[in-house]
Coordinates of C-alpha atoms in Angstrom, one line a residue:
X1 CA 161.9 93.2 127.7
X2 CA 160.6 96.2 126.2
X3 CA 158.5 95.5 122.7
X4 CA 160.3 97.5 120.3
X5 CA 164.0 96.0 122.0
X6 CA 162.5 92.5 121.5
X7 CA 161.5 92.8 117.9
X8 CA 164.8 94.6 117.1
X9 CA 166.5 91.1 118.4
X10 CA 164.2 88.9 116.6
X11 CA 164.9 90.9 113.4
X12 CA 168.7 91.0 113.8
X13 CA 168.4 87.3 114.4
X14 CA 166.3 86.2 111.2
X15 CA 168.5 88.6 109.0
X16 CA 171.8 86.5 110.3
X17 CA 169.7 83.3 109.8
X18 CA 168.0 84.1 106.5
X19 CA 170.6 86.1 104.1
X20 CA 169.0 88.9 104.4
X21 CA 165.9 88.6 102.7
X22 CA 163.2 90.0 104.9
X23 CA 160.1 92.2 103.1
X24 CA 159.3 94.1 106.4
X25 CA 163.0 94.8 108.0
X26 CA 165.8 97.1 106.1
X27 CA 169.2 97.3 107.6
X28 CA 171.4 99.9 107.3
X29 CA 175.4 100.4 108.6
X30 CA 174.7 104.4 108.5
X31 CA 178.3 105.3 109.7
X32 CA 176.6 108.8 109.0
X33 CA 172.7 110.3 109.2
X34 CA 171.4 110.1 105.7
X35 CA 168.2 111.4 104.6
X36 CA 168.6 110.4 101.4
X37 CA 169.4 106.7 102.4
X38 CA 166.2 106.4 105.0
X39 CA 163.8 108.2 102.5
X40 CA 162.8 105.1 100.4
X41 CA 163.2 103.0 103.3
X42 CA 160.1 104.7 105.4
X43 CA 157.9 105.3 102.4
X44 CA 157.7 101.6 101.2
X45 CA 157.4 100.2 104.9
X46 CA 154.5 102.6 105.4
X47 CA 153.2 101.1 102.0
X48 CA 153.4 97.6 103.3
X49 CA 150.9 95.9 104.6
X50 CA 151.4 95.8 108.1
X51 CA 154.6 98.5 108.0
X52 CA 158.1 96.9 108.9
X53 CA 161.2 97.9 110.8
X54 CA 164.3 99.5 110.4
X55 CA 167.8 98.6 111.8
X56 CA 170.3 101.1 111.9
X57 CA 173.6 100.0 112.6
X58 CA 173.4 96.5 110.9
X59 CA 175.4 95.6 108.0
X60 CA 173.4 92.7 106.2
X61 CA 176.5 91.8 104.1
X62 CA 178.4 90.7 106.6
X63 CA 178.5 87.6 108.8
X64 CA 178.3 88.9 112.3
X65 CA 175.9 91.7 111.0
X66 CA 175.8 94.2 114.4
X67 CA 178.3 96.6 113.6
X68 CA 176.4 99.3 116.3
X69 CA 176.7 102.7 117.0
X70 CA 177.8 104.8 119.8
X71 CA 175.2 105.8 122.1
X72 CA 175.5 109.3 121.5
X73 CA 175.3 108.8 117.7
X74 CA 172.5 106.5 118.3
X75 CA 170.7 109.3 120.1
X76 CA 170.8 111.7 117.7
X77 CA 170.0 109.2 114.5
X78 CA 166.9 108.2 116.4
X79 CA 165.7 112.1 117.2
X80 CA 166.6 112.9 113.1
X81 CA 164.9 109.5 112.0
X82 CA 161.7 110.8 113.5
X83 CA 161.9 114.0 112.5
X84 CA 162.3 113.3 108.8
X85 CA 159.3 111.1 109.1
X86 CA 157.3 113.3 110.5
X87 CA 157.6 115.8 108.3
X88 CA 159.0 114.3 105.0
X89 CA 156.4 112.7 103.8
X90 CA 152.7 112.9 102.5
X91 CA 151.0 112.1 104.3
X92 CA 153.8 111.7 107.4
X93 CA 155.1 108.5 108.7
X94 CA 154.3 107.2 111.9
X95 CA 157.1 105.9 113.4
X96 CA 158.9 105.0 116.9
X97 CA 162.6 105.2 117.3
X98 CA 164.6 104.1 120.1
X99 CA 167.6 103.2 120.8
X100 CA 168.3 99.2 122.0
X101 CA 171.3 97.3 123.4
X102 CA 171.6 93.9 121.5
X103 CA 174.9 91.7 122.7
X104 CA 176.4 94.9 123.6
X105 CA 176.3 97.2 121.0
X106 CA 173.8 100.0 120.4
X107 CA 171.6 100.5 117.4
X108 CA 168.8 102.3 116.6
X109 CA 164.9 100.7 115.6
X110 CA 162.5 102.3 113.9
X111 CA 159.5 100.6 114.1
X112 CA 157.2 102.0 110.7
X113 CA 153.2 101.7 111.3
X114 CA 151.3 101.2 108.0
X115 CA 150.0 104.3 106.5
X116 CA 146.0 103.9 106.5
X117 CA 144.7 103.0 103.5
X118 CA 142.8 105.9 102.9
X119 CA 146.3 107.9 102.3
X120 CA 148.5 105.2 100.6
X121 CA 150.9 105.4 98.7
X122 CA 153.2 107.0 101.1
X123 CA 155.3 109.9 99.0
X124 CA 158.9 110.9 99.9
X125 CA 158.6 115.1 99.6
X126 CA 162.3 115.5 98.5
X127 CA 161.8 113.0 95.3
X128 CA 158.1 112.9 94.8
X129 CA 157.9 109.7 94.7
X130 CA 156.2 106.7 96.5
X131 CA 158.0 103.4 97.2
X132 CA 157.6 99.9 97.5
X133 CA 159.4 96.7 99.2
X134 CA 161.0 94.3 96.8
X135 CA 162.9 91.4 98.3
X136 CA 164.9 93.7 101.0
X137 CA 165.4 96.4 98.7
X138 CA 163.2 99.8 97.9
X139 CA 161.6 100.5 94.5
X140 CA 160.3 103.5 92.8
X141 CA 156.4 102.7 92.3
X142 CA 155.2 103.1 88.5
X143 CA 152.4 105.4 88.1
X144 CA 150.1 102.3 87.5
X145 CA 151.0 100.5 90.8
X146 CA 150.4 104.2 92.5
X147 CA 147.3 104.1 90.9
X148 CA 146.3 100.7 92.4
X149 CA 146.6 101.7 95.7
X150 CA 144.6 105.0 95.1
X151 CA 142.0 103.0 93.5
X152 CA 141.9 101.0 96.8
X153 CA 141.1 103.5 99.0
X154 CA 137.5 102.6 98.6
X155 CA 136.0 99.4 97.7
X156 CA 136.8 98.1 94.6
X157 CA 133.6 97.7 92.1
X158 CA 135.7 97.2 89.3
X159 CA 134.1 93.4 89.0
X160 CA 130.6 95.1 87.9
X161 CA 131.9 98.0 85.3
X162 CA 130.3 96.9 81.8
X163 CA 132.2 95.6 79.1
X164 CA 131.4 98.1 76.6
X165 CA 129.9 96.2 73.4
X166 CA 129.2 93.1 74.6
X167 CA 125.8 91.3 74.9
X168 CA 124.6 87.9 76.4
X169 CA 125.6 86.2 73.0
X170 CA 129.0 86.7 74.4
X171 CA 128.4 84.2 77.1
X172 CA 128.3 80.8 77.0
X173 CA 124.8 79.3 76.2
X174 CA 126.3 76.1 78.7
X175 CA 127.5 77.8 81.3
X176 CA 124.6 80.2 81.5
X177 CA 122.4 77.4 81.7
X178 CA 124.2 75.8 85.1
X179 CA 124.8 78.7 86.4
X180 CA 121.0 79.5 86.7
X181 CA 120.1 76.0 87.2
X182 CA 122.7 76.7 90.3
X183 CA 121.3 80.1 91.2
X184 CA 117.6 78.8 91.5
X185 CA 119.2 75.5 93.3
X186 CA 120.2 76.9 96.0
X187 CA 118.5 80.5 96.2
X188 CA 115.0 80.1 97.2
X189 CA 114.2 83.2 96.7
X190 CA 114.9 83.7 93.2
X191 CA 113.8 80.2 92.3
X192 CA 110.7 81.6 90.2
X193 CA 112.7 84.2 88.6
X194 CA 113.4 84.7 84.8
X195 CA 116.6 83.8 83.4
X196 CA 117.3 87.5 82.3
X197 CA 116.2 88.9 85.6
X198 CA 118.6 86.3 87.6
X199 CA 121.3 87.3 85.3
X200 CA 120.8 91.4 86.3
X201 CA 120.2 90.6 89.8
X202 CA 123.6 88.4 90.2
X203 CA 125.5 91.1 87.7
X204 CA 125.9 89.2 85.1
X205 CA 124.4 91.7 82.8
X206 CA 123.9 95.0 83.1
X207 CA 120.6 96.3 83.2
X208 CA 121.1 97.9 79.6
X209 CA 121.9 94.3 78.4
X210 CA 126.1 94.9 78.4
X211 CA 127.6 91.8 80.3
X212 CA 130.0 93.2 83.5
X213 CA 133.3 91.9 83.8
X214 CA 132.6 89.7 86.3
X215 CA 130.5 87.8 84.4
X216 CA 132.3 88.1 81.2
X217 CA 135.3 86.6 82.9
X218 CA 133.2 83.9 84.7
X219 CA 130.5 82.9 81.8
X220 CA 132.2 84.0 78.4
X221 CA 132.8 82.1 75.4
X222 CA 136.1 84.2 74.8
X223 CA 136.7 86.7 77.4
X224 CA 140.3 88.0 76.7
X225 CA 138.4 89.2 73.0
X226 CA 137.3 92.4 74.8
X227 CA 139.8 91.6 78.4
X228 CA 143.0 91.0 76.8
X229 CA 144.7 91.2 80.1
X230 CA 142.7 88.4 82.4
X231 CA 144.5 85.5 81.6
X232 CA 147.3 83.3 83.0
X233 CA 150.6 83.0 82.2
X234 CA 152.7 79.8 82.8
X235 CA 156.1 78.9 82.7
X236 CA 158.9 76.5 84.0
X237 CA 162.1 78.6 84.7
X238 CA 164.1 76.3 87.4
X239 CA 167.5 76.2 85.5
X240 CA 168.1 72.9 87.0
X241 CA 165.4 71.3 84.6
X242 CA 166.0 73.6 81.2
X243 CA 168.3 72.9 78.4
X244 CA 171.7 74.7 78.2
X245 CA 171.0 78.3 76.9
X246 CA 167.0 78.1 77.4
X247 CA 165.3 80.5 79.7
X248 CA 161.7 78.7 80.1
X249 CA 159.9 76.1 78.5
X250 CA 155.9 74.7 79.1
X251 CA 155.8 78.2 78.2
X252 CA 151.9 78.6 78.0
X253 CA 149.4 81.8 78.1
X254 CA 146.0 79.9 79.7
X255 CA 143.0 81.6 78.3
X256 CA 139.4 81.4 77.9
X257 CA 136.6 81.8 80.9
X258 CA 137.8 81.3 84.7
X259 CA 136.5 77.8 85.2
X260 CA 138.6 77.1 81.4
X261 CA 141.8 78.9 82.9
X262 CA 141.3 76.6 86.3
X263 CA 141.0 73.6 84.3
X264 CA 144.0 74.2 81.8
X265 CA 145.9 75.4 84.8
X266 CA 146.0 72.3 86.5
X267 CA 147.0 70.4 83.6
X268 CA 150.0 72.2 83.2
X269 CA 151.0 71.7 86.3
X270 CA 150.0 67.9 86.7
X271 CA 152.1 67.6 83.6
X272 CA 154.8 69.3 84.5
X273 CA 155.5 68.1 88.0
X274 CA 154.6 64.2 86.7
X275 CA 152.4 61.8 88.4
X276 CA 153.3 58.2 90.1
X277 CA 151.0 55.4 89.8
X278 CA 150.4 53.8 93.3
X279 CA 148.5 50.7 94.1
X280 CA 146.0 51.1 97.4
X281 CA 145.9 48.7 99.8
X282 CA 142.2 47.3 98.1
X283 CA 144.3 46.8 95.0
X284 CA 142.8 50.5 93.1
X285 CA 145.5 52.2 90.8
X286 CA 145.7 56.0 91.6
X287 CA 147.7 58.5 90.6
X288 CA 149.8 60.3 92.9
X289 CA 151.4 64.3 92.5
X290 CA 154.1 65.7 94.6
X291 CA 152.6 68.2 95.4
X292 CA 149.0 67.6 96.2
X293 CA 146.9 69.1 93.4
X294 CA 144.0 70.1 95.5
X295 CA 146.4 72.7 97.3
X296 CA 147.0 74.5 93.3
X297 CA 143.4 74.1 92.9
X298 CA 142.7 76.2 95.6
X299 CA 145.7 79.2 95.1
X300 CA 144.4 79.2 91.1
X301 CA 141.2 80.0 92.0
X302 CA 141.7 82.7 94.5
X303 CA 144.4 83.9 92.4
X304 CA 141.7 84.2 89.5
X305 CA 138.7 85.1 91.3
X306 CA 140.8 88.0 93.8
X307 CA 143.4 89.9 91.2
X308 CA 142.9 93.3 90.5
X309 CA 140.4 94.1 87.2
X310 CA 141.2 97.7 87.6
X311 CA 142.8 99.2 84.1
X312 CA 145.7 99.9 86.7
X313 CA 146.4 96.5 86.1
X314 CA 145.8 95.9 82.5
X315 CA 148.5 94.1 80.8
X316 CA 149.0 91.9 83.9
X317 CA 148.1 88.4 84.1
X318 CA 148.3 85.8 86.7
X319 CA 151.8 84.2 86.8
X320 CA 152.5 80.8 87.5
X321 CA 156.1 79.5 87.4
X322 CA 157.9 76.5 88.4
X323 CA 161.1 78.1 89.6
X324 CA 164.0 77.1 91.9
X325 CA 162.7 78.0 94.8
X326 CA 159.1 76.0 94.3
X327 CA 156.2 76.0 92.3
X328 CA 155.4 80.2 92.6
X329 CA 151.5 82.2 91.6
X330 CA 151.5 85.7 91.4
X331 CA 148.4 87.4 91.2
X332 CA 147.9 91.5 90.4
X333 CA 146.5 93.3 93.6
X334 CA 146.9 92.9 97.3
X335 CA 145.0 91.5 99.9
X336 CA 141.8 93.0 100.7
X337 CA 140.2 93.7 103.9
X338 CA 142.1 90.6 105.9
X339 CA 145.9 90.3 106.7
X340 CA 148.3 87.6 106.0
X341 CA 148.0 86.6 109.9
X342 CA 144.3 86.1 109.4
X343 CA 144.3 84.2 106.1
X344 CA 142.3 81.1 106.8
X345 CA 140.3 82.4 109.7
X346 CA 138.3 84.7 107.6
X347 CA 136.4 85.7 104.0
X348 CA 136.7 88.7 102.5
X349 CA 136.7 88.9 98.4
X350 CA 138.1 92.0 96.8
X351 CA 135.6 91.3 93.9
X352 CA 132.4 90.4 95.8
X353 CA 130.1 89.9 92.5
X354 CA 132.4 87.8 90.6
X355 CA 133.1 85.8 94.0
X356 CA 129.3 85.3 94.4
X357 CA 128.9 84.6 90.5
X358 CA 131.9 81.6 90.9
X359 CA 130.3 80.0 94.0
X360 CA 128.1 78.7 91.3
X361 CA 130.1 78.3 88.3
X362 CA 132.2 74.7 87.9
X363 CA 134.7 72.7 85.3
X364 CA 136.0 69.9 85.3
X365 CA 137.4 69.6 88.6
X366 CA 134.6 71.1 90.2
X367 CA 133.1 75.0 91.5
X368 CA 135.3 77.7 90.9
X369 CA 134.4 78.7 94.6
X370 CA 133.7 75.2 96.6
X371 CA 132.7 76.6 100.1
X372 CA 133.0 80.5 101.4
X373 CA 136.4 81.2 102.9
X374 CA 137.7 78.1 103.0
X375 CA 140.4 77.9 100.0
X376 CA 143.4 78.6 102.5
X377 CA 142.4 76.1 105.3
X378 CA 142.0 73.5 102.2
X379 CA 145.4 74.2 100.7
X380 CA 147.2 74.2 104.3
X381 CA 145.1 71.2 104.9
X382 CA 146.1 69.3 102.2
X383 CA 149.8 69.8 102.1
X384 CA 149.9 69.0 105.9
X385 CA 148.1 65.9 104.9
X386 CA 150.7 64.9 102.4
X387 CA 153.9 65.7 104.9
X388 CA 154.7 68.7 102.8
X389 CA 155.9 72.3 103.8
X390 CA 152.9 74.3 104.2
X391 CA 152.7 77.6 101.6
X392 CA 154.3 81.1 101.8
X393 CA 152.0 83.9 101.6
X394 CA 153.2 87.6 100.8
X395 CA 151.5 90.4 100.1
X396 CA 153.4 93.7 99.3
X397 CA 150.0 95.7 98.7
X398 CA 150.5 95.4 94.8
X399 CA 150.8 91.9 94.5
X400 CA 150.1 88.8 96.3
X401 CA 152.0 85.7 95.8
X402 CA 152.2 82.2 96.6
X403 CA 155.1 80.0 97.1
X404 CA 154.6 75.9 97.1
X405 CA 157.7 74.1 98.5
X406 CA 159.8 73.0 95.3
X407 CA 159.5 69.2 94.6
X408 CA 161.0 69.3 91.6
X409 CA 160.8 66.8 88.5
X410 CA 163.3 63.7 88.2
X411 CA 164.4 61.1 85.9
X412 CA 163.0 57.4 86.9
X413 CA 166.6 57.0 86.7
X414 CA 166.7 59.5 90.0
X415 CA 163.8 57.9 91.8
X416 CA 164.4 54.4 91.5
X417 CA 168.4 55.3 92.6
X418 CA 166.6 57.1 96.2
X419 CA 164.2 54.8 96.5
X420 CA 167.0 51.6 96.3
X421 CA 169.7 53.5 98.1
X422 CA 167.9 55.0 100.6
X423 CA 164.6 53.0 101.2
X424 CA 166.0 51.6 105.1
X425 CA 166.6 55.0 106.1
X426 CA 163.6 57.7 107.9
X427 CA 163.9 61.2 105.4
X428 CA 162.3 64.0 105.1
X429 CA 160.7 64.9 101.6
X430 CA 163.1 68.0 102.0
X431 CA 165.9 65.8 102.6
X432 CA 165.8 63.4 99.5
X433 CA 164.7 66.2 97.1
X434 CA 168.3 67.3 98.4
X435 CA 170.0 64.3 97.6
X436 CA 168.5 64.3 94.6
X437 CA 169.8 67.9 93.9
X438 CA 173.6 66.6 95.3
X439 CA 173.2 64.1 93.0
X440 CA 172.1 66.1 89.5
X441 CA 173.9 69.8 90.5
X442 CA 176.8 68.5 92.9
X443 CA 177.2 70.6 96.1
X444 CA 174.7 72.8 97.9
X445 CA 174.3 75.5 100.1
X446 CA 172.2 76.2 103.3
X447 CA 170.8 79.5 101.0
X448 CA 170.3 77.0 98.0
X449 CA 167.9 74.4 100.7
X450 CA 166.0 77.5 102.1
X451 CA 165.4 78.9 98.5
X452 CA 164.4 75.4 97.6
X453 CA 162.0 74.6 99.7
X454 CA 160.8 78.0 101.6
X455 CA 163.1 77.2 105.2
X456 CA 164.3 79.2 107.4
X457 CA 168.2 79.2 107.9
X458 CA 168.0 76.6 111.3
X459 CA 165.4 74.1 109.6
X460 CA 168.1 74.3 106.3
X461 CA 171.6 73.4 108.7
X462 CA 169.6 70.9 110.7
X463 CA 168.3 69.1 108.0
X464 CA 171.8 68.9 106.2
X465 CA 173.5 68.0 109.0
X466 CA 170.6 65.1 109.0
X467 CA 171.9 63.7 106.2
X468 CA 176.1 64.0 107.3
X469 CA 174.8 62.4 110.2
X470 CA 173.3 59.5 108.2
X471 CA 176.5 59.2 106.8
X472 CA 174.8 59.9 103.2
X473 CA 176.7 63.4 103.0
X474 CA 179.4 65.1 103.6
X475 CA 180.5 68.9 105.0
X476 CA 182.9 70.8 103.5
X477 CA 184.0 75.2 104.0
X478 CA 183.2 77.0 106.8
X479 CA 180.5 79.8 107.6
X480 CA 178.6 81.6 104.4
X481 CA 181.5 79.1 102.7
X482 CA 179.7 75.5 104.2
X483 CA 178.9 73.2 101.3
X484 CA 177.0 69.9 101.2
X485 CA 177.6 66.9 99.2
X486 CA 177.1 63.4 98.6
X487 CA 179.4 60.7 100.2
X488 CA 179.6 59.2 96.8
X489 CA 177.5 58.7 93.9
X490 CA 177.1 55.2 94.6
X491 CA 176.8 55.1 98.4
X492 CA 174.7 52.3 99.9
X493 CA 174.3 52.4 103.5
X494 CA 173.4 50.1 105.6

């Protein structure tokens, strides 16, 4: 099977499974060429990380999406696609187009190479404008996010700029005094060193006695006083848990020093997903989270130590929200210098002074930076250890985010009712948060359990029909019409 042929029917497949929403494929009908239409499309796939593909002759919207194209017309699309590629754009598109027979129907694929970094972002000629992916869609990049990606052409240093009219008395006398005890600890080198001198030599301060950002963000009393923007903001938003006419609440902007913003950030979210007290089997009380807090440890600190510092990015925070679709972190600024397919398997830090300055900064739950490169493997790790759906990572080049699987907060009232009703029977934790959702918001869909819980369309269907098979629910419409719900509200199966 040729390459390109074979990722066309992949693609086609996970756009019928999955709604639609895929970053790195765009599908387009195009009953006609247009130039117009394809622009946006082939600047933000050359903008994303790792490029994407286009489908022409697809019509997402519909249920059997292959609408095809007559080999002729397919022809002449795939000649014109590469054409306006190759000479719309600044710098030009890469791409290959070719025509492909899936279930006998011709379309065309257009398989989009990432632009190299040293040239992003990707302009369109005709509007003068770069693009980006959002969801499936195409979005006119602000001059800021254009600016990220120029900025990231070359290393970033932004971590060791000075912050100007600052001085050491801006740092915390505390923290200063572990992190050198830290530095000397486990630096052999610089074990006879003055405290001023190991503060220059790790970036803390400047050598004209300014602190940098990094080290204002890692050791200051107050940070956000002269770095408004280096906080994090968190909210719940999951309508299923907000009062009638509320659009958030736990609303809370997180501030202080990175180790501060760690510390607080884990609180919230200990506090907002609730905690179970469980006996071990030697008779010790601990308390249990559903969703293992290690994991968010982990995230919040790469979040915090990797984001963007460039001004590009002022105004932007962290986000942190507990949405429908799980618990979600946002963080300004792409990946650098690894891929998503390489997360776990590597190190690189996009702020390489403020990541060495964390390895030996700590709060309450511990270092900022535990071990080098090993954040993702711990948060994979972890979930995998509690039965739970391991993360989503995405990375559009502007932003990278995080997405938990969505164990959302219930009443006692809830729990005991699952645990009494349903204790004899072998779940899933997918499959009772489900139940639980039947039981609270009344019917679901197969879109509402892949949001939910990050799925992919066959995972969602087999896992419902799990539970009609239990008897516990039932099915109801047909196709993109199929609903899911309980039996009856007091079921008891045997």
């Amino acid at each position: 099977m040729d390459s390109l042929a074979g990722r066309a029917r992949s693609a086609l497949a996970r756009l019928n499974l999955e709604g639609g929403d895929r970053l790195d494929v765009e599908a387009k009908t195009f009953s006609e060429y247009s130039s117009q239409a394809l622009g946006p499309s082939l600047s933000a796939l050359a903008n994303l990380p790792g490029g994407g593909l286009v489908l022409l002759g697809v019509d997402e919207r519909k249920e059997d999406s292959l609408v095809g194209l007559s080999p002729e017309v397919a022809a002449d699309y795939a000649r014109r696609a590469s054409d306006q590629a190759r000479k719309g754009f600044t710098p030009p598109v890469s791409v290959r187009a070719e025509c492909v027979e899936v279930l006998g129907k011709t379309l065309v694929a257009i398989e989009v190479e990432e632009a190299p970094l040293s040239k992003k972002p990707c302009v369109w000629n005709k509007s003068g404008k770069a693009y980006v992916r959002v969801f499936d869609g195409d979005e006119a990049m602000s001059r800021e996010d254009e600016q990220q990606f120029i900025r990231r052409r070359e290393r970033p240093r932004d971590d060791i700029a000075p912050v100007p009219g600052t001085t050491i008395h801006d740092l915390d006398p505390d923290a200063l005094a572990s992190f050198i005890a830290s530095v000397r600890e486990t630096t052999p080198r610089l074990r006879n060193t003055s405290d001023i001198d190991i503060l220059r030599l790790l970036n803390v301060l400047t050598r004209d006695g300014e602190t940098t950002v990094a080290g204002l963000y890692a050791l200051g009393l107050y940070p956000q006083q002269f770095l408004s923007h280096l906080f994090l903001s968190a909210a719940v938003t999951d309508q299923g848990l907000l009062t009638e006419g509320a659009r958030s609440r736990d609303r809370q902007d997180l501030t202080g020093s990175i180790p501060d913003i760690l510390d607080e950030a884990l609180d919230w979210v200990a506090r907002v997903l609730g905690a179970t007290e469980v006996v071990t089997h030697d008779g010790r009380g601990v308390r249990e989270y559903p969703l293992p807090l290690e994991a968010v440890r982990e995230v919040v600190a790469n979040a915090l130590v990797h984001r963007d510092l460039s001004p590009a990015t002022a105004g932007v925070p962290v986000d942190l929200r507990f949405t429908e679709r799980g618990l979600v972190l946002t963080s300004p600024g792409g990946l650098w210098g690894i891929s998503l397919d390489r997360l776990g398997r590597g190190r690189s830090a996009v702020n390489e002074y403020l990541y060495t300055i964390c390895r030996h900064v700590s709060g309450r739950h511990g270092r900022v930076i535990e071990a080098l490169g090993t954040g993702i493997r711990a948060t994979r790790d972890a979930l995998e250890s509690a039965g739970l759906t391991p993360p989503v990572f995405i990375d559009d080049g502007l932003r990278f985010t995080v997405l938990f699987p969505n164990h959302a907060l219930h009443s006692d009232d809830d729990l005991e009712w699952l645990a009494s009703v349903f204790a004899p029977l072998e779940l899933s934790p997918r499959q009772r948060e489900a139940l639980l959702l039947m039981r609270r918001g009344g019917p679901i869909a197969n879109s509402d359990y892949r949001q939910r819980f990050g799925v992919d369309s066959a995972t969602a269907r087999r896992e419902l029909m799990g539970l009609v098979n239990h008897g516990l629910a039932v099915r109801s419409g047909t196709r993109r019409g199929t609903r899911y719900s309980l039996v009856a509200q007091d079921m008891n199966p045997s």
